[in-house]
C-alpha positions as a LaTeX table, in Angstrom:
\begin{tabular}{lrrr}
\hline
Residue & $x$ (\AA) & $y$ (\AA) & $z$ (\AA) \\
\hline
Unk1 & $-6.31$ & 10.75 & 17.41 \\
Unk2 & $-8.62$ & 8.04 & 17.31 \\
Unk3 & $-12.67$ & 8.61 & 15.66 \\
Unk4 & $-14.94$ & 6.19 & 16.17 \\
Unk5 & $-17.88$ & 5.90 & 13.26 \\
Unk6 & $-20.29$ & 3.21 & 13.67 \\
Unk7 & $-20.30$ & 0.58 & 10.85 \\
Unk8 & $-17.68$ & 0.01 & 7.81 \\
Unk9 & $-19.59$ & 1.84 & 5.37 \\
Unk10 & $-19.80$ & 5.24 & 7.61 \\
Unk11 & $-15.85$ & 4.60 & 7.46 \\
Unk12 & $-15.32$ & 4.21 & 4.25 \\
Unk13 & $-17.84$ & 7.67 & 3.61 \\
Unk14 & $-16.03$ & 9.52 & 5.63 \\
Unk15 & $-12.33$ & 8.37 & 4.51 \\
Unk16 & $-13.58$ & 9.28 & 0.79 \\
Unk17 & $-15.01$ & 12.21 & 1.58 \\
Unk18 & $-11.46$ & 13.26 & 3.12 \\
Unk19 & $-9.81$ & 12.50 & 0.01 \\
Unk20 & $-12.44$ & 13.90 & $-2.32$ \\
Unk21 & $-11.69$ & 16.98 & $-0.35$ \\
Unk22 & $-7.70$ & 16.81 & $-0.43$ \\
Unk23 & $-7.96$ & 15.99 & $-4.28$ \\
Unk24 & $-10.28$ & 18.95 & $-4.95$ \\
Unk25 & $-7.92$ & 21.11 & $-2.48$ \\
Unk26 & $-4.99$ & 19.97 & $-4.18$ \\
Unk27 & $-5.57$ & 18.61 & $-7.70$ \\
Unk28 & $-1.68$ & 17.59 & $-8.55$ \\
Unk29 & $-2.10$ & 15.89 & $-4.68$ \\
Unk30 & 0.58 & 12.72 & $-4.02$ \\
Unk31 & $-1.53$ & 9.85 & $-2.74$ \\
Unk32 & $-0.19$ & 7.00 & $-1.06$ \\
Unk33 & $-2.68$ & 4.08 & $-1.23$ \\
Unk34 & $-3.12$ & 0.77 & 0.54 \\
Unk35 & $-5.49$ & $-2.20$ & $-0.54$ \\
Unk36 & $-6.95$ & $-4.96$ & 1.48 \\
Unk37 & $-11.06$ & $-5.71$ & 2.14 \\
Unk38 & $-10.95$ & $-3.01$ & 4.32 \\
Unk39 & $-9.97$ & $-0.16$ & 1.25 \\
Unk40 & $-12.68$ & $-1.52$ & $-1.14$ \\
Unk41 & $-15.80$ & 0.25 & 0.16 \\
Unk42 & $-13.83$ & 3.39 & 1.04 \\
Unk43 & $-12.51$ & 3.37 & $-2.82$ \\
Unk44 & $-16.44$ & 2.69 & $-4.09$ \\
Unk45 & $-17.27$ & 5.13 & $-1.84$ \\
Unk46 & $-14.45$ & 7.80 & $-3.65$ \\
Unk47 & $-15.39$ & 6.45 & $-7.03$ \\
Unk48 & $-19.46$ & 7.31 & $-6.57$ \\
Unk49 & $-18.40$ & 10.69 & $-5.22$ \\
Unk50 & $-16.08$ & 11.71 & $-8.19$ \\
Unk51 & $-18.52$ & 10.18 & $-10.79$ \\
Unk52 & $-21.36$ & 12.03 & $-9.10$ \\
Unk53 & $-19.18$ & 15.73 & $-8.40$ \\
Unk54 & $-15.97$ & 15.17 & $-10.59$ \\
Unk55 & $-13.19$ & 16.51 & $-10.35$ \\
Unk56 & $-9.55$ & 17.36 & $-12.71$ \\
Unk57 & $-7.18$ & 13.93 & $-12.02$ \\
Unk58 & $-5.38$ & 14.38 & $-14.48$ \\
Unk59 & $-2.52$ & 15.74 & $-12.38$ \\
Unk60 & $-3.03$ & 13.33 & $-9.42$ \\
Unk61 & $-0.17$ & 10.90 & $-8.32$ \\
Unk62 & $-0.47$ & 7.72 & $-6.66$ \\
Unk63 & 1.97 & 5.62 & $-5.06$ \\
Unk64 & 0.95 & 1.93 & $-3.48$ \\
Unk65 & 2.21 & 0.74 & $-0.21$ \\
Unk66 & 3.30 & $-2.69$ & $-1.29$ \\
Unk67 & 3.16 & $-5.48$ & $-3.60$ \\
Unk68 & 3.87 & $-9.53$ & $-3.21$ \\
Unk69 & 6.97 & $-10.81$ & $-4.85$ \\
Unk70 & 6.29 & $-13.16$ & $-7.12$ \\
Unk71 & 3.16 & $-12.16$ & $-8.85$ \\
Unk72 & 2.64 & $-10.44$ & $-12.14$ \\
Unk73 & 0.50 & $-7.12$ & $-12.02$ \\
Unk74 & $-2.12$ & $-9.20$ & $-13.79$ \\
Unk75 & $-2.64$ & $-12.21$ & $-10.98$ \\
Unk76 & $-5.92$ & $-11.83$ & $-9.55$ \\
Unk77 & $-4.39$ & $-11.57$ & $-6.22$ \\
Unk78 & $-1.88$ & $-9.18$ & $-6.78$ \\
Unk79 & $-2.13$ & $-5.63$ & $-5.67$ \\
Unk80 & $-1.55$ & $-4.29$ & $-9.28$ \\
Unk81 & $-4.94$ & $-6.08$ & $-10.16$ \\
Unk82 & $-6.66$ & $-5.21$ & $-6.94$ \\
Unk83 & $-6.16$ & $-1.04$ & $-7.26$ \\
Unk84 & $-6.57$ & $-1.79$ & $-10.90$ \\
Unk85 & $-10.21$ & $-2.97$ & $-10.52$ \\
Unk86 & $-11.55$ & $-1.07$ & $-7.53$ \\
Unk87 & $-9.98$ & 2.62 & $-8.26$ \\
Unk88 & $-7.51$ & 2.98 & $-11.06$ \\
Unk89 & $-9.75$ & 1.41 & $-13.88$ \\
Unk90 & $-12.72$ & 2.84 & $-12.67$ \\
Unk91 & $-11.36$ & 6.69 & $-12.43$ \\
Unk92 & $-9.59$ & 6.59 & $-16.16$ \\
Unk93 & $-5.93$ & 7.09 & $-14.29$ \\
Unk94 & $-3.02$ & 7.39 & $-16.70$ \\
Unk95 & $-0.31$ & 4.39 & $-16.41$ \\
Unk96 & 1.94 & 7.27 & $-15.60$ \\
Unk97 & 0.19 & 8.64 & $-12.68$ \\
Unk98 & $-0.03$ & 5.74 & $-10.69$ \\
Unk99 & 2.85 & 3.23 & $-9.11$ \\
Unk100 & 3.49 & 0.50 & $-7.22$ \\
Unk101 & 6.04 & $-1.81$ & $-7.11$ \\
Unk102 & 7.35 & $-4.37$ & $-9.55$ \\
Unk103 & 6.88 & $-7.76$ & $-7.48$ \\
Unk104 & 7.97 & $-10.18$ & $-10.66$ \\
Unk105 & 11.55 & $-7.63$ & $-10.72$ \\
Unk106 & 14.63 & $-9.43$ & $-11.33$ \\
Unk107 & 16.57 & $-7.34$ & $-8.70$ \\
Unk108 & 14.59 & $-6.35$ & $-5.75$ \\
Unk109 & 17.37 & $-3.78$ & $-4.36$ \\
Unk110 & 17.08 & $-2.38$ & $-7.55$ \\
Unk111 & 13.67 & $-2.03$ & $-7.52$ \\
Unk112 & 13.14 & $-0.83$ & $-3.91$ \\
Unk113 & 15.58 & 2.01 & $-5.00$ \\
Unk114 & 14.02 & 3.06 & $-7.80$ \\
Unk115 & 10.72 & 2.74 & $-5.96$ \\
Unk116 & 12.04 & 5.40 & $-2.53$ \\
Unk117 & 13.51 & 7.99 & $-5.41$ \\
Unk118 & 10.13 & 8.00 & $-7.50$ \\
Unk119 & 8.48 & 9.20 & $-4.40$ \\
Unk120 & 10.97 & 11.57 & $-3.23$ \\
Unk121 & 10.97 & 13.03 & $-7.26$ \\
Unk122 & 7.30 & 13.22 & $-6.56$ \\
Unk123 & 8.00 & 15.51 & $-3.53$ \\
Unk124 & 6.85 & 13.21 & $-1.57$ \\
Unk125 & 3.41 & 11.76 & 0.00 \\
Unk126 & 0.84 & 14.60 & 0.59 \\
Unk127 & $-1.52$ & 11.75 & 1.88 \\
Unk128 & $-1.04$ & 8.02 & 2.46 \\
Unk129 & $-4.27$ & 5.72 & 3.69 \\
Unk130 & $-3.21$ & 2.74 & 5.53 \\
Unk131 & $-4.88$ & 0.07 & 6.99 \\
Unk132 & $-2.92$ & $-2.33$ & 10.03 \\
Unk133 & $-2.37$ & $-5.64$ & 10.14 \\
Unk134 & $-3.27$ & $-8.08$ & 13.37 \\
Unk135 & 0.11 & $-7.62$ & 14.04 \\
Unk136 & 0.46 & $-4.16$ & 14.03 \\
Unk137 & 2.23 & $-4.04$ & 10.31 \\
Unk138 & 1.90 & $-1.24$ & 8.23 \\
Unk139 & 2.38 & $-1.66$ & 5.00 \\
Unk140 & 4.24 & $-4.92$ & 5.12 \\
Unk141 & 6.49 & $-3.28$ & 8.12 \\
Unk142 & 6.32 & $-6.62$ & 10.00 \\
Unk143 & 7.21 & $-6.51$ & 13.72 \\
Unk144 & 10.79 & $-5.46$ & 14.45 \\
Unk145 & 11.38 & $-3.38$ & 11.16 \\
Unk146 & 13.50 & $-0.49$ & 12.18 \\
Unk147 & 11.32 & 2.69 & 11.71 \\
Unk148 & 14.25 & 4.60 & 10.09 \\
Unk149 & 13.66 & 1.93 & 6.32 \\
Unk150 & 12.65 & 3.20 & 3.05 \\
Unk151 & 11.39 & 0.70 & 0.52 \\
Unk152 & 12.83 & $-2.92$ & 1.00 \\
Unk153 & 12.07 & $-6.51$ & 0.62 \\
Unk154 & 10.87 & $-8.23$ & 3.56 \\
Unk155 & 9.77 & $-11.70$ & 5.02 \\
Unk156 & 6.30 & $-11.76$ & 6.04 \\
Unk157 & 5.83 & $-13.61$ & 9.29 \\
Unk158 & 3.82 & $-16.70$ & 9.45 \\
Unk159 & 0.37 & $-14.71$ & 10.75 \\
Unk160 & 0.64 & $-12.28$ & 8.07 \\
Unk161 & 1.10 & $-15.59$ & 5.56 \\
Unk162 & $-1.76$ & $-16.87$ & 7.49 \\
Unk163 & $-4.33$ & $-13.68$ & 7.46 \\
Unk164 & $-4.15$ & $-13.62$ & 3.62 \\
Unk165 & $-4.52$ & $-16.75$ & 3.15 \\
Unk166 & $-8.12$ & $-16.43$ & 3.04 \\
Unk167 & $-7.61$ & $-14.66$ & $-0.80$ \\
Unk168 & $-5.82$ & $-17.74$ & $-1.88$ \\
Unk169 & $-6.41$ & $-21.39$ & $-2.71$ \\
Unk170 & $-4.47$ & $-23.03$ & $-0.53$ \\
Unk171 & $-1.34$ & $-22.29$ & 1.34 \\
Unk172 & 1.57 & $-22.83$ & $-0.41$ \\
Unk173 & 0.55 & $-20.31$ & $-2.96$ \\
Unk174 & 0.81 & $-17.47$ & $-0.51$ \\
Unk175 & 3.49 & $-15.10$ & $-1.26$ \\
Unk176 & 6.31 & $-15.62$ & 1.30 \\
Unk177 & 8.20 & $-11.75$ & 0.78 \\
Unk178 & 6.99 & $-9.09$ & $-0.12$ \\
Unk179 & 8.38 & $-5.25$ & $-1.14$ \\
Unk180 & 6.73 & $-2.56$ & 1.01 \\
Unk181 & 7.39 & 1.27 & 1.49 \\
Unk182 & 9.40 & 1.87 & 4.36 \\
Unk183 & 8.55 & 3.10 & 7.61 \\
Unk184 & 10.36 & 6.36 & 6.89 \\
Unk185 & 8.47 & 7.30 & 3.88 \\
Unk186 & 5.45 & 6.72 & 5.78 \\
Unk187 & 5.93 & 8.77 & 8.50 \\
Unk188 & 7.12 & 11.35 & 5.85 \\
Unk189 & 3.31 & 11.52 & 4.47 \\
Unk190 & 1.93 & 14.75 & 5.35 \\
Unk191 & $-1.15$ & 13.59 & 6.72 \\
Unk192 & $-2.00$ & 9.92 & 7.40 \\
Unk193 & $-5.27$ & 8.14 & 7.65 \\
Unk194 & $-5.41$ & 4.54 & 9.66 \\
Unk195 & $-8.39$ & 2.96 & 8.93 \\
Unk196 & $-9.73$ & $-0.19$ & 10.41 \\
Unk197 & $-13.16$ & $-1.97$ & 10.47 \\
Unk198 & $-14.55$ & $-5.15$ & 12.82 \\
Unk199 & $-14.08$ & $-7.40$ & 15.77 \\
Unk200 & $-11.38$ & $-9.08$ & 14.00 \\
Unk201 & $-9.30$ & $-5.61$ & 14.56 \\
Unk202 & $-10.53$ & $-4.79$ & 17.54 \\
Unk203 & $-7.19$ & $-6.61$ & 20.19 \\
Unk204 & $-4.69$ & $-4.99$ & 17.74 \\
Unk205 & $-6.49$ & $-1.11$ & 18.18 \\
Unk206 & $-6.71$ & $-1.90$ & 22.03 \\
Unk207 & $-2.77$ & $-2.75$ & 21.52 \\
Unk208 & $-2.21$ & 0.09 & 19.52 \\
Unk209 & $-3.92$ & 2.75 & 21.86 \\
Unk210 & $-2.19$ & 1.52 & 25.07 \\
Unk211 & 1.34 & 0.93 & 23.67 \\
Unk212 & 4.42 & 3.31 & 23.66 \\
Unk213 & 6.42 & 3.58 & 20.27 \\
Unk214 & 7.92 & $-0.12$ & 19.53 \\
Unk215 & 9.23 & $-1.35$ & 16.57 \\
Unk216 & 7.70 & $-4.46$ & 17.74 \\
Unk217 & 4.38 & $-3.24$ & 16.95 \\
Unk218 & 4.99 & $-1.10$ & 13.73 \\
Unk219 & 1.95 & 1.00 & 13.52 \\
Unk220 & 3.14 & 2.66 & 16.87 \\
Unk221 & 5.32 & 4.96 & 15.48 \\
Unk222 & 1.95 & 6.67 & 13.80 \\
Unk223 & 1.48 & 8.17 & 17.63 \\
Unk224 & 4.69 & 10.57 & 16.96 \\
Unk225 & 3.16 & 11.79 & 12.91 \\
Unk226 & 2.23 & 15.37 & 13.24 \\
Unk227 & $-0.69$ & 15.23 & 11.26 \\
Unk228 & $-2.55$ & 11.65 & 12.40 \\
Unk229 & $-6.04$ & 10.47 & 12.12 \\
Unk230 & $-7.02$ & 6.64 & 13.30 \\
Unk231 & $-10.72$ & 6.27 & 11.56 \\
Unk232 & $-12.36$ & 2.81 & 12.85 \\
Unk233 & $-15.65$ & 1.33 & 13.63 \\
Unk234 & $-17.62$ & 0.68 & 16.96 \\
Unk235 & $-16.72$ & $-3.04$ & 16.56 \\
Unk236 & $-12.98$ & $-2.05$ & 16.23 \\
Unk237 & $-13.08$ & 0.01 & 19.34 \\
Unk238 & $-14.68$ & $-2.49$ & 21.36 \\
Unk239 & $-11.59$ & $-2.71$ & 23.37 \\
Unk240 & $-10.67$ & 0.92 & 23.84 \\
Unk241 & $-11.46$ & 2.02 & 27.25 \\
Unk242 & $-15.44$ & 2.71 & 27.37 \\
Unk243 & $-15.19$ & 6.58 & 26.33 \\
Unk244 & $-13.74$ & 5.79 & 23.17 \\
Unk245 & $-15.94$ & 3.00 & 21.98 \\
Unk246 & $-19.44$ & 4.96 & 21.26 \\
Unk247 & $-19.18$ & 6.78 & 18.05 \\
Unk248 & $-17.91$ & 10.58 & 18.22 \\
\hline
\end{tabular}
């Protein structure tokens, strides 16, 4: 389950070459993306591939994991902007093949419905990517959301608050809720990539290998997906036990 690479960009070359590979297997493929520092060379990385072999998107399908309440698609920190710049811009994607959801909605039930039928109308998620949080959220699945959600609102906890605050200015202008995909439509992917890079991630992996399913630690309930792969680098394995840690 777990394959260790050596450094962030031999990561983010093999995560992009799995997707090249799924989109050229599959060209009407569902994709369920995620964003975050640790997505941006990994979507480079897909971008250089398809500009250098491309490939037929026009019938690819992408789906987001989450979005802040609050912001507008076009604030610089929102997760609209963020695929916007790094992969839908860059590969020409139609407004109508890719989603995520509406974080400045006026009803977020609404919304979070709308959101879980799109993907089922979709036929679901033939891939998601996901990356994990320091405390084990996926998506924005904070600790002690029952694995059997679909999309909802949801309170993020004050280290999730404090992790991104790093992309704001101060503080108070980090989103305080957010609207994620549920654990159910995760776990409903077909395949699902886990991808994490450096020391920072390196106590939440170690928690994540030696842990049994918990919806305390949300990214636990990966270890019963048929169809798993946890992609890191040496400096995220650095606590696995010493057989994992070398690069496979």
């Amino acid at each position: 389950m777990f394959l260790v690479v050596p450094t962030p960009q031999a990561v983010a070359d093999l995560v992009s070459t799995l997707v090249y590979q799924h989109i050229k297997a599959k060209p009407a493929a569902v994709l369920g993306l995620a964003t975050g520092g640790t997505m941006e060379p990994i979507y480079a990385a897909l971008v250089a591939k398809l500009q250098q072999q491309p490939l037929p998107l026009e019938k690819l399908t992408t789906f987001n994991l989450d979005e802040y309440v609050g912001l507008s698609a076009a604030h610089p920190q929102s997760y609209h902007y963020f695929m916007q710049q790094h992969l839908f811009a860059p590969l020409g994607l139609a407004p109508s093949q890719v989603h995520l959801p509406d974080g400045n909605c006026r009803n977020s039930a609404e919304e979070c419905q709308a959101y879980s039928e799109q993907i089922a109308a979709a036929g679901g998620l033939d891939l998601q990517l996901l990356g994990i949080g320091s405390n084990g959220h996926i998506g924005f699945n904070e600790p002690g959301t029952p694995f059997d959600c679909n999309t909802h609102e949801i309170e993020l906890t004050a280290q999730t608050r404090q992790d991104n605050l790093r992309f704001f200015a101060d503080a108070a202008e980090v989103p305080t809720h957010a609207i994620t995909m549920g654990i159910c439509e995760i776990m409903a992917a077909r395949e699902v990539i886990l991808v994490a890079t450096g020391q920072r991630k390196a106590d939440i992996i170690a928690q994540l290998y030696a842990s049994g399913v918990d919806e305390q630690l949300p990214a636990s309930v990966l270890k019963q997906h048929r169809n798993l792969k946890v992609i890191i680098d040496e400096d995220a394995a650095a606590l696995l036990p010493t057989h994992l840690q070398q690069a496979g």
